[in-house]
Coordinates of N, CA, C and O and ligand atoms in Angstrom, one line a residue:
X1293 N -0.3 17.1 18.0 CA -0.9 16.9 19.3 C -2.1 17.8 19.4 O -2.1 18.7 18.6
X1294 N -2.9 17.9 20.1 CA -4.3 17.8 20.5 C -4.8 18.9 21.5 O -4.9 18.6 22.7
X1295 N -5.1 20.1 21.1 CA -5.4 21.1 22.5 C -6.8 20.1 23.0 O -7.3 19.6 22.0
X1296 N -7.3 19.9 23.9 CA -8.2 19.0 24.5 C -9.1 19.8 25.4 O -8.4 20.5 26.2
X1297 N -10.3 20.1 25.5 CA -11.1 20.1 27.0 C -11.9 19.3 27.4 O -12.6 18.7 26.6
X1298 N -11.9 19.1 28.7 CA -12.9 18.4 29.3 C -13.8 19.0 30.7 O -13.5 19.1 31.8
X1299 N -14.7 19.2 30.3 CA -15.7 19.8 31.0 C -16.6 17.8 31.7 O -16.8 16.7 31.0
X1300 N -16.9 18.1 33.1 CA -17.6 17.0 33.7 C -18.7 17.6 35.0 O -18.6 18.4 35.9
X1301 N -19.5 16.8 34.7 CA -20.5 17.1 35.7 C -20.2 15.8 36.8 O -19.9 14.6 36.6
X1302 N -20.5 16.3 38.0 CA -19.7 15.2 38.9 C -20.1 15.2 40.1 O -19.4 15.9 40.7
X1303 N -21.4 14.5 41.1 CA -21.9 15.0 42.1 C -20.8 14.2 43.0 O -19.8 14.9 42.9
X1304 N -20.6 13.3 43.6 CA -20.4 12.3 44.6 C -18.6 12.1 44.2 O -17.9 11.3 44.9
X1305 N -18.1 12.6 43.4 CA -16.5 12.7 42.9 C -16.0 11.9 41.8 O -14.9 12.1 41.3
X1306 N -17.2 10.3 41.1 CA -17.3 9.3 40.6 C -16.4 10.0 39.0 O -15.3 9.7 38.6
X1307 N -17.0 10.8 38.5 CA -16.9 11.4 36.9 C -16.1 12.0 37.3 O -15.2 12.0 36.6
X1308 N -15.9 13.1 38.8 CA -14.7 14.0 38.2 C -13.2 13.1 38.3 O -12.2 13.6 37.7
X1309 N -13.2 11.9 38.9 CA -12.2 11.2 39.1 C -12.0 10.6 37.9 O -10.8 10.4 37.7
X1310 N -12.7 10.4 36.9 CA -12.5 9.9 36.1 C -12.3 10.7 34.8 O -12.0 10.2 33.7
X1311 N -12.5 12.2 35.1 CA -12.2 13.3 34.1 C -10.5 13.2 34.1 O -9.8 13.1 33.1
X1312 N -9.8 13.3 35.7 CA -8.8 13.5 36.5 C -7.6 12.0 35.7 O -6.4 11.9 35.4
X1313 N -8.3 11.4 35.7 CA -7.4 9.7 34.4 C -7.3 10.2 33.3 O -6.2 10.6 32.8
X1314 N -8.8 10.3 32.7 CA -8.2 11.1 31.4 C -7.7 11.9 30.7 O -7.6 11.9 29.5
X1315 N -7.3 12.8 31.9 CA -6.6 14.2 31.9 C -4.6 13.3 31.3 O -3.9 13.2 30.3
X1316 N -4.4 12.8 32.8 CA -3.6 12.7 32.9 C -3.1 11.3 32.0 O -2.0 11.0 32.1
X1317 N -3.7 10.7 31.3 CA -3.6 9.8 29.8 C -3.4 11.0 29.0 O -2.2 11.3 29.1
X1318 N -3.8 11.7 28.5 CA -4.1 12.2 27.3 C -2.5 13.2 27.6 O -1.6 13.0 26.8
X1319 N -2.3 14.0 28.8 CA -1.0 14.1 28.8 C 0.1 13.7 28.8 O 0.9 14.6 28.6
X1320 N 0.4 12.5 28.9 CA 1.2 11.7 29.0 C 1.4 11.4 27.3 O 2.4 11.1 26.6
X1321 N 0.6 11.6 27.0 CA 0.7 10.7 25.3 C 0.8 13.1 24.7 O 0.7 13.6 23.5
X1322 N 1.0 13.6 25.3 CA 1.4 14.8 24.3 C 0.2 16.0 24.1 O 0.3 17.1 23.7
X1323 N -0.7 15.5 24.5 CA -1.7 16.4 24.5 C -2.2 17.5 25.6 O -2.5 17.0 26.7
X1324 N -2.3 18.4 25.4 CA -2.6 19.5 26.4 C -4.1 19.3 26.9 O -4.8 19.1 25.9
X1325 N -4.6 19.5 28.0 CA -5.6 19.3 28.6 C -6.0 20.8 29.4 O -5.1 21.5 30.0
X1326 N -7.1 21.0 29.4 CA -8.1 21.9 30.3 C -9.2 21.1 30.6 O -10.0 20.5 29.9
X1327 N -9.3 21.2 32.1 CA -10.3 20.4 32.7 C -11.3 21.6 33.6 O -10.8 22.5 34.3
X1328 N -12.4 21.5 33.4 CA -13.5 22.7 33.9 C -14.7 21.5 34.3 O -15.2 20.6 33.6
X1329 N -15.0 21.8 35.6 CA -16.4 21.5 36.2 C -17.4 22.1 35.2 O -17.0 23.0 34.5
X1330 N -18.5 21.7 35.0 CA -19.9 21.9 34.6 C -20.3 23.5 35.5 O -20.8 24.6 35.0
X1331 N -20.0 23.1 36.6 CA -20.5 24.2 37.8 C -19.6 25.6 36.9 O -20.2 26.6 36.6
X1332 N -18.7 25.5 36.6 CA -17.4 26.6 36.4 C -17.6 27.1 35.1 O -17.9 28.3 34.9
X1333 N -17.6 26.0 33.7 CA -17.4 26.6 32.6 C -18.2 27.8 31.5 O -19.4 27.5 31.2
X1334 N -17.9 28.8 31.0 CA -18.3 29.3 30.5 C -18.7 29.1 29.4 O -17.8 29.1 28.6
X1335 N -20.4 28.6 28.5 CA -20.6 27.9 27.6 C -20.7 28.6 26.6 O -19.9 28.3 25.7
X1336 N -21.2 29.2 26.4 CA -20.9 30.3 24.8 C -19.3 30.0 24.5 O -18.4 30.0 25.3
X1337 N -19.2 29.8 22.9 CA -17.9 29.7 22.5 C -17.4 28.5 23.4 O -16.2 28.4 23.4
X1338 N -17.8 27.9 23.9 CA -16.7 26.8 25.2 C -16.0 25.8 24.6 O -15.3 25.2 25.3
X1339 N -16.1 25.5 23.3 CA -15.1 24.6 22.6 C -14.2 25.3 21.3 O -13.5 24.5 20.7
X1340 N -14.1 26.8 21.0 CA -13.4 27.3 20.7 C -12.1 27.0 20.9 O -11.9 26.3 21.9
X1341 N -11.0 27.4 20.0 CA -9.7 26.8 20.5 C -9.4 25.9 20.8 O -8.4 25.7 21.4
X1342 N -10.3 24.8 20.3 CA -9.8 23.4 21.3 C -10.3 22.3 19.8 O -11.2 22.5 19.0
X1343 N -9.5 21.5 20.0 CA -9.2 20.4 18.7 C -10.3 19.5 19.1 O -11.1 19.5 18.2
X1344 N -10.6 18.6 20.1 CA -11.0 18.1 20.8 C -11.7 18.3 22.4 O -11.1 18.6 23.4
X1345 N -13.4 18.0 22.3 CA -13.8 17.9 23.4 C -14.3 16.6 24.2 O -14.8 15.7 23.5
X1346 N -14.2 16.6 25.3 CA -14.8 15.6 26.1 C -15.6 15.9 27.3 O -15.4 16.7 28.2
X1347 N -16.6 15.0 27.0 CA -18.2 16.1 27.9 C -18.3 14.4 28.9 O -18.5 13.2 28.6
X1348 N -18.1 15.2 30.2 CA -18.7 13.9 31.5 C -19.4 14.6 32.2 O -19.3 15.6 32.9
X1349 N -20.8 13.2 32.0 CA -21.7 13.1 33.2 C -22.4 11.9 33.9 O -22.7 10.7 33.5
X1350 N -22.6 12.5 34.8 CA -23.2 11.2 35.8 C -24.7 11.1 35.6 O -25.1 12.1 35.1
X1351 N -25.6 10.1 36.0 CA -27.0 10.2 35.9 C -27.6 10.1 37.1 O -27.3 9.4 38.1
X1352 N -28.5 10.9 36.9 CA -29.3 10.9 38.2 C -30.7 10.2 37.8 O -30.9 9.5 36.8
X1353 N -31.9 10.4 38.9 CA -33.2 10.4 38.2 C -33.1 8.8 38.8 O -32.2 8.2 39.3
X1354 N -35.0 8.3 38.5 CA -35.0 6.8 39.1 C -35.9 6.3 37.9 O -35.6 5.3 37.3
X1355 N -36.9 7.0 37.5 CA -38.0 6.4 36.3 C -37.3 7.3 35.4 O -37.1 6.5 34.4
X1356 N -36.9 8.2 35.0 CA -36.8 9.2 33.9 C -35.1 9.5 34.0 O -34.4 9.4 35.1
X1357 N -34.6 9.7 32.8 CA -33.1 10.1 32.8 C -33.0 11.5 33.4 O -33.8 12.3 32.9
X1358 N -32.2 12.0 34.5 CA -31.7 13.3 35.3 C -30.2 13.4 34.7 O -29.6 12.3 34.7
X1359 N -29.6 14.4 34.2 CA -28.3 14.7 34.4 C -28.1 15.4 35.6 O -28.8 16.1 36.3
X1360 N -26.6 15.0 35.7 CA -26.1 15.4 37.1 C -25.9 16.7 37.2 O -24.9 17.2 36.7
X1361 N -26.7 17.6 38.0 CA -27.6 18.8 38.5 C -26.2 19.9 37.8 O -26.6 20.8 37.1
X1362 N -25.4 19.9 37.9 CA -24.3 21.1 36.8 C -24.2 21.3 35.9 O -24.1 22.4 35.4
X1363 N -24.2 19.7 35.4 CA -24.5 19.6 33.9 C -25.6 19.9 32.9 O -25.4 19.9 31.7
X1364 N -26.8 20.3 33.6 CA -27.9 20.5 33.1 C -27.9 21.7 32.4 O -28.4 21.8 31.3
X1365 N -27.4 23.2 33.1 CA -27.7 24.3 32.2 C -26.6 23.9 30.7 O -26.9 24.0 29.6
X1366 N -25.6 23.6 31.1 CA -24.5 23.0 29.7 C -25.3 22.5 28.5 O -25.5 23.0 27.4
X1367 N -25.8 21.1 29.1 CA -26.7 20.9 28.1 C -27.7 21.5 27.7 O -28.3 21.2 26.6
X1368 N -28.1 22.5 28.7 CA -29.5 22.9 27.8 C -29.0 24.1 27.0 O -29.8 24.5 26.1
X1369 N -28.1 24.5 27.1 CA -27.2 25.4 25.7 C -26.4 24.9 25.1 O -25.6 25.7 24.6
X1370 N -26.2 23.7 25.0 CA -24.9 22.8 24.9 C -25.1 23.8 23.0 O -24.1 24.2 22.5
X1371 N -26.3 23.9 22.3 CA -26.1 24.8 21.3 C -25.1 26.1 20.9 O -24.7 26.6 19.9
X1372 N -24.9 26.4 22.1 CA -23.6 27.7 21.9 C -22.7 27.2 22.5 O -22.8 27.5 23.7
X1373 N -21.7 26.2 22.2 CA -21.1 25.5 22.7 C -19.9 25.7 21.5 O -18.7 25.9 21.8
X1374 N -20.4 25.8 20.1 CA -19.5 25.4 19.2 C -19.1 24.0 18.7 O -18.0 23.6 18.2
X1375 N -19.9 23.6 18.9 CA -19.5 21.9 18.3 C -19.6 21.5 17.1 O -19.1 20.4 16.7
X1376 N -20.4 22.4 16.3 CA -20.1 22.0 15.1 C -18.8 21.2 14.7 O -17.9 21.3 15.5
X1377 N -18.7 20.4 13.5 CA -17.2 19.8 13.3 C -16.4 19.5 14.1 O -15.2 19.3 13.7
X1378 N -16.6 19.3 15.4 CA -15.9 19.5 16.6 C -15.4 18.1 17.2 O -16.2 17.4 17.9
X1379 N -14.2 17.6 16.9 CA -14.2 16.1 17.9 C -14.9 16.0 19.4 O -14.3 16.6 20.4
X1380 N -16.0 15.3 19.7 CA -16.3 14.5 20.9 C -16.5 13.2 21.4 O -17.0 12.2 20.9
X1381 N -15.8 13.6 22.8 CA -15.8 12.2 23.1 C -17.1 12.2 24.2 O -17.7 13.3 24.3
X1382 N -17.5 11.4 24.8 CA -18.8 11.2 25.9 C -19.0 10.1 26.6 O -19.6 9.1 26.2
X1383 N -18.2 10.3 28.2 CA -18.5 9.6 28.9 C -19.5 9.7 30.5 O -20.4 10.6 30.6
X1384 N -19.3 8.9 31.5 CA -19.7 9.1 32.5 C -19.9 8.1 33.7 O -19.5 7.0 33.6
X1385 N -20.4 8.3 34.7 CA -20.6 7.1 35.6 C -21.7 6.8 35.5 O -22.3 7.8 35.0
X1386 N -22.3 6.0 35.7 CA -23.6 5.1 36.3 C -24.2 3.8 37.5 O -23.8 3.8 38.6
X1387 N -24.7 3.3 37.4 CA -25.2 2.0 38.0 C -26.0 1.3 36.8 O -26.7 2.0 36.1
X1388 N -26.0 0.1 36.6 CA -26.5 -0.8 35.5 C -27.7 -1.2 36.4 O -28.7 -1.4 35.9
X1389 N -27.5 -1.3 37.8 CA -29.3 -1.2 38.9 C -30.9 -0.6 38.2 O -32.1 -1.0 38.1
X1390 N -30.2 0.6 37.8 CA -30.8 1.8 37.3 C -31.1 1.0 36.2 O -30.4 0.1 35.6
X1391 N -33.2 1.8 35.8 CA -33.5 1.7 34.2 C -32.4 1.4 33.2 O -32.1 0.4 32.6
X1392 N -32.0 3.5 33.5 CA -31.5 4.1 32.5 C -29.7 4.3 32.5 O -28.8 5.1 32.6
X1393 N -30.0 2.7 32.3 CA -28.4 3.1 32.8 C -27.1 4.0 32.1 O -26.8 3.6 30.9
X1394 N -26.5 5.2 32.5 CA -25.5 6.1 32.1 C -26.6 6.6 30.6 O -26.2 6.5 29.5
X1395 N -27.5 7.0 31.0 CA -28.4 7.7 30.5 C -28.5 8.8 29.9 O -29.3 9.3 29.1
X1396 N -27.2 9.5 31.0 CA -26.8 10.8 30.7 C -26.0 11.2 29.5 O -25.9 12.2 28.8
X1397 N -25.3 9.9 29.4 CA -24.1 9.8 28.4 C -24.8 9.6 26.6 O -24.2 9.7 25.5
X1398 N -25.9 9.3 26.8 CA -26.8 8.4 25.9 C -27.5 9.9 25.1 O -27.7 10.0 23.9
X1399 N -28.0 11.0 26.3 CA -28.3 12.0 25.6 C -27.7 13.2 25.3 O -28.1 14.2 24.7
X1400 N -26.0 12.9 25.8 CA -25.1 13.4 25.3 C -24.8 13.6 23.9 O -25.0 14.4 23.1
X1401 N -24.4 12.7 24.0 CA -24.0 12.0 22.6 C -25.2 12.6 21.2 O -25.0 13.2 20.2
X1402 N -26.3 12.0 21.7 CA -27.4 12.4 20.9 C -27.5 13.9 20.6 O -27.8 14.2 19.4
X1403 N -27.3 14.7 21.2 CA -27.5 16.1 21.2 C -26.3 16.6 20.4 O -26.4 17.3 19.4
X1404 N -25.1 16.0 21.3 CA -24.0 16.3 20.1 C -23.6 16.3 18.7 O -22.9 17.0 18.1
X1405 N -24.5 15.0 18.4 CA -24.1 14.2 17.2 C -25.2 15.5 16.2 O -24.8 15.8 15.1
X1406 N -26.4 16.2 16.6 CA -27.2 16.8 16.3 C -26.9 18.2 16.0 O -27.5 19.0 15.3
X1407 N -25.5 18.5 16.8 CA -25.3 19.5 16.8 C -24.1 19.6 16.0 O -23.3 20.6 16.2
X1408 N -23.8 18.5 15.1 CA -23.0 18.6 14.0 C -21.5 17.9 14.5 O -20.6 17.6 13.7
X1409 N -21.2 17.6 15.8 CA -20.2 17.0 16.5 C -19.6 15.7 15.8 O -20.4 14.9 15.3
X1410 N -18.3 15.4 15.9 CA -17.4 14.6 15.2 C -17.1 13.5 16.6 O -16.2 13.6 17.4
X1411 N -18.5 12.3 16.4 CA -18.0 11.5 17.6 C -16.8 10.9 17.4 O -16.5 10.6 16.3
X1412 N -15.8 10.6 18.6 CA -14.9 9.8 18.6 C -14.8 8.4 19.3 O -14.0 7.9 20.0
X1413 N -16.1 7.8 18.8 CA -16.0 6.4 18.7 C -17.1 6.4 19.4 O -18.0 7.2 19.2
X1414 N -17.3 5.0 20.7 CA -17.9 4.8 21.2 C -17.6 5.7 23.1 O -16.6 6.2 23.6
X1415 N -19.2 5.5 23.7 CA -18.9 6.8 24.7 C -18.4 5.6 25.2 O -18.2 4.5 24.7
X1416 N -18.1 6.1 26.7 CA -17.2 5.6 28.6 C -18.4 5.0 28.9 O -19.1 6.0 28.6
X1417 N -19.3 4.0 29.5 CA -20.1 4.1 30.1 C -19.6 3.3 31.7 O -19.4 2.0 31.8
X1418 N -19.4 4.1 32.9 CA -18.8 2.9 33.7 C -19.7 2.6 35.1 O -20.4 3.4 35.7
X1419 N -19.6 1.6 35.3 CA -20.7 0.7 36.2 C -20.1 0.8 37.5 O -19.1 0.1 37.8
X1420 N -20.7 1.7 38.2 CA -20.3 1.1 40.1 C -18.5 2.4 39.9 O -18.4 3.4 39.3
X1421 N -17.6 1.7 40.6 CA -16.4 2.1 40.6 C -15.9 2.2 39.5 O -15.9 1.3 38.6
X1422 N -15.0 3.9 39.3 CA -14.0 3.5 38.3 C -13.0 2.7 38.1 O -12.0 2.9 38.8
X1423 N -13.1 1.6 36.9 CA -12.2 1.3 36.8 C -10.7 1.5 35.9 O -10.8 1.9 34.7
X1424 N -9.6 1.3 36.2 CA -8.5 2.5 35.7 C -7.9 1.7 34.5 O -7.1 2.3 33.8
X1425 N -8.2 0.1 34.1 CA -8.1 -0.6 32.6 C -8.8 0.1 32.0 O -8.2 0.3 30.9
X1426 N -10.2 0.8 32.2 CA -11.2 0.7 31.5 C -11.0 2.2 30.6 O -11.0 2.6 29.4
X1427 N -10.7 2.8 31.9 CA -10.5 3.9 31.3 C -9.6 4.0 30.4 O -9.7 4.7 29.4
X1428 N -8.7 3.5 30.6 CA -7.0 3.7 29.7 C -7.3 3.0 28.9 O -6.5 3.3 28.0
X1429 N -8.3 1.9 28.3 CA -8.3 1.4 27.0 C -9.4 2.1 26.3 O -9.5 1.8 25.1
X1430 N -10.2 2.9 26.9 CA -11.0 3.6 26.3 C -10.5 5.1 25.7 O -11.0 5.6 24.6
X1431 N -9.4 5.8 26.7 CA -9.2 6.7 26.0 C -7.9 6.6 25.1 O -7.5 7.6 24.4
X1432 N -7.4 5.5 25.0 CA -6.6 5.2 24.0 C -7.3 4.7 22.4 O -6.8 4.8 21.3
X1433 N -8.1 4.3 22.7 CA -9.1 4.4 21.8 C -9.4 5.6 21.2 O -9.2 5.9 20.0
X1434 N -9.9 6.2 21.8 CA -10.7 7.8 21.3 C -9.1 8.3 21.0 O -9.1 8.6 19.8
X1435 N -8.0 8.5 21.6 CA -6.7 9.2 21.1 C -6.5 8.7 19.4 O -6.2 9.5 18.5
X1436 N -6.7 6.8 19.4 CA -6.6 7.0 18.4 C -7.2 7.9 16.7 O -6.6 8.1 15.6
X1437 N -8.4 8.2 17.2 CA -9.0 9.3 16.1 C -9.0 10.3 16.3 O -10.0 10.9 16.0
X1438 N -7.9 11.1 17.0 CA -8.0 12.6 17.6 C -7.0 13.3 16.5 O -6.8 14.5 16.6
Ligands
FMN851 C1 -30.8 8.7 43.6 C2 -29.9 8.2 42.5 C3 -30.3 8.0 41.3 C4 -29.5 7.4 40.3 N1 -29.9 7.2 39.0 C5 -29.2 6.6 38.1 C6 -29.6 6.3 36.8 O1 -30.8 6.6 36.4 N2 -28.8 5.7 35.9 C7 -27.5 5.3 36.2 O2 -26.8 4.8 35.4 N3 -27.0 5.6 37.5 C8 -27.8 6.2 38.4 N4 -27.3 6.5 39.7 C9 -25.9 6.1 40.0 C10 -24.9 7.3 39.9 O3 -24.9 7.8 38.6 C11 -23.5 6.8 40.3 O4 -23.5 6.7 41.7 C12 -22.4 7.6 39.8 O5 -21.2 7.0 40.0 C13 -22.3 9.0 40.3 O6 -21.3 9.7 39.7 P1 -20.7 11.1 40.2 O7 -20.1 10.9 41.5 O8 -19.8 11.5 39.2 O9 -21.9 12.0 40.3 C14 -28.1 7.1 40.6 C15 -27.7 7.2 42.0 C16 -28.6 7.8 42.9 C17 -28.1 7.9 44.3

């Protein structure tokens, strides 16, 4: 089983609600969970100790991709993070209205994958409301290569 964190950036409650599902899937199936706001976590070393991470964020912005305003210093050190070899997963909310839709998730991923990170599959990207199928067949998915 799977020490897990999940760090989410979350303005309007959309992602952290949906950090708060996958928390409680990934427990249910045996895995230990730490869940930390973006606003809270301490990023040096921040995926130490942990088998698996999962990074949520929402997108902001109208012409150009915005991450959601907590998430931004994370990513911009997401380098001392420790991800090397590191399982990640990468989701978030959005609106498909939008350009760039879940945009945030898109430069997640990318940064991760750069920083030597072990994607686990494909990211969350979810439109409008979460929905709670979506999620559960998604992180049953990512469980499976954890
Ligand atoms: C001003 C504004 C800009 C937004 N820009 C985008 C965007 O570029 N791409 C996108 O997918 N969603 C965009 N959204 C939608 C939000 O990401 C969406 O409402 C999301 O559920 C918010 O999640 P949160 O509550 O976790 O912050 C935008 C919403 C607002 C109000």
């Amino acid at each position: 089983m799977s020490k897990t964190l999940i760090v989410y950036g979350s303005t309007t409650g959309n992602t952290e609600a949906v950090s708060d599902d996958i928390a409680k899937i990934l427990e249910k199936n045996g895995h230990s969970v730490k869940i930390q706001s973006a606003a809270e976590v301490k990023i040096d070393g921040m995926a130490e100790g942990f088998d698996a991470v999962f990074l949520g964020c929402s997108t902001w912005g109208d012409d150009e991709i915005e991450l959601q305003d907590d998430f931004i210093p994370v990513f911009d050190d997401l380098d001392k993070a420790g991800l090397k070899d590191k399982k990640v997963a990468v989701f978030g909310c959005g609106d498909s209205a939008y350009e760039y839709f879940c945009g945030a998730v898109d430069v997640i991923e990318e940064k991760s994958e750069q920083l030597g990170a072990v994607l686990l599959g494909d990211s969350l990207k979810i439109d409008g409301d979460p929905d709670a199928d979506e999620i559960t067949s998604w992180t049953e998915a990512v469980m499976t290569k954890m």
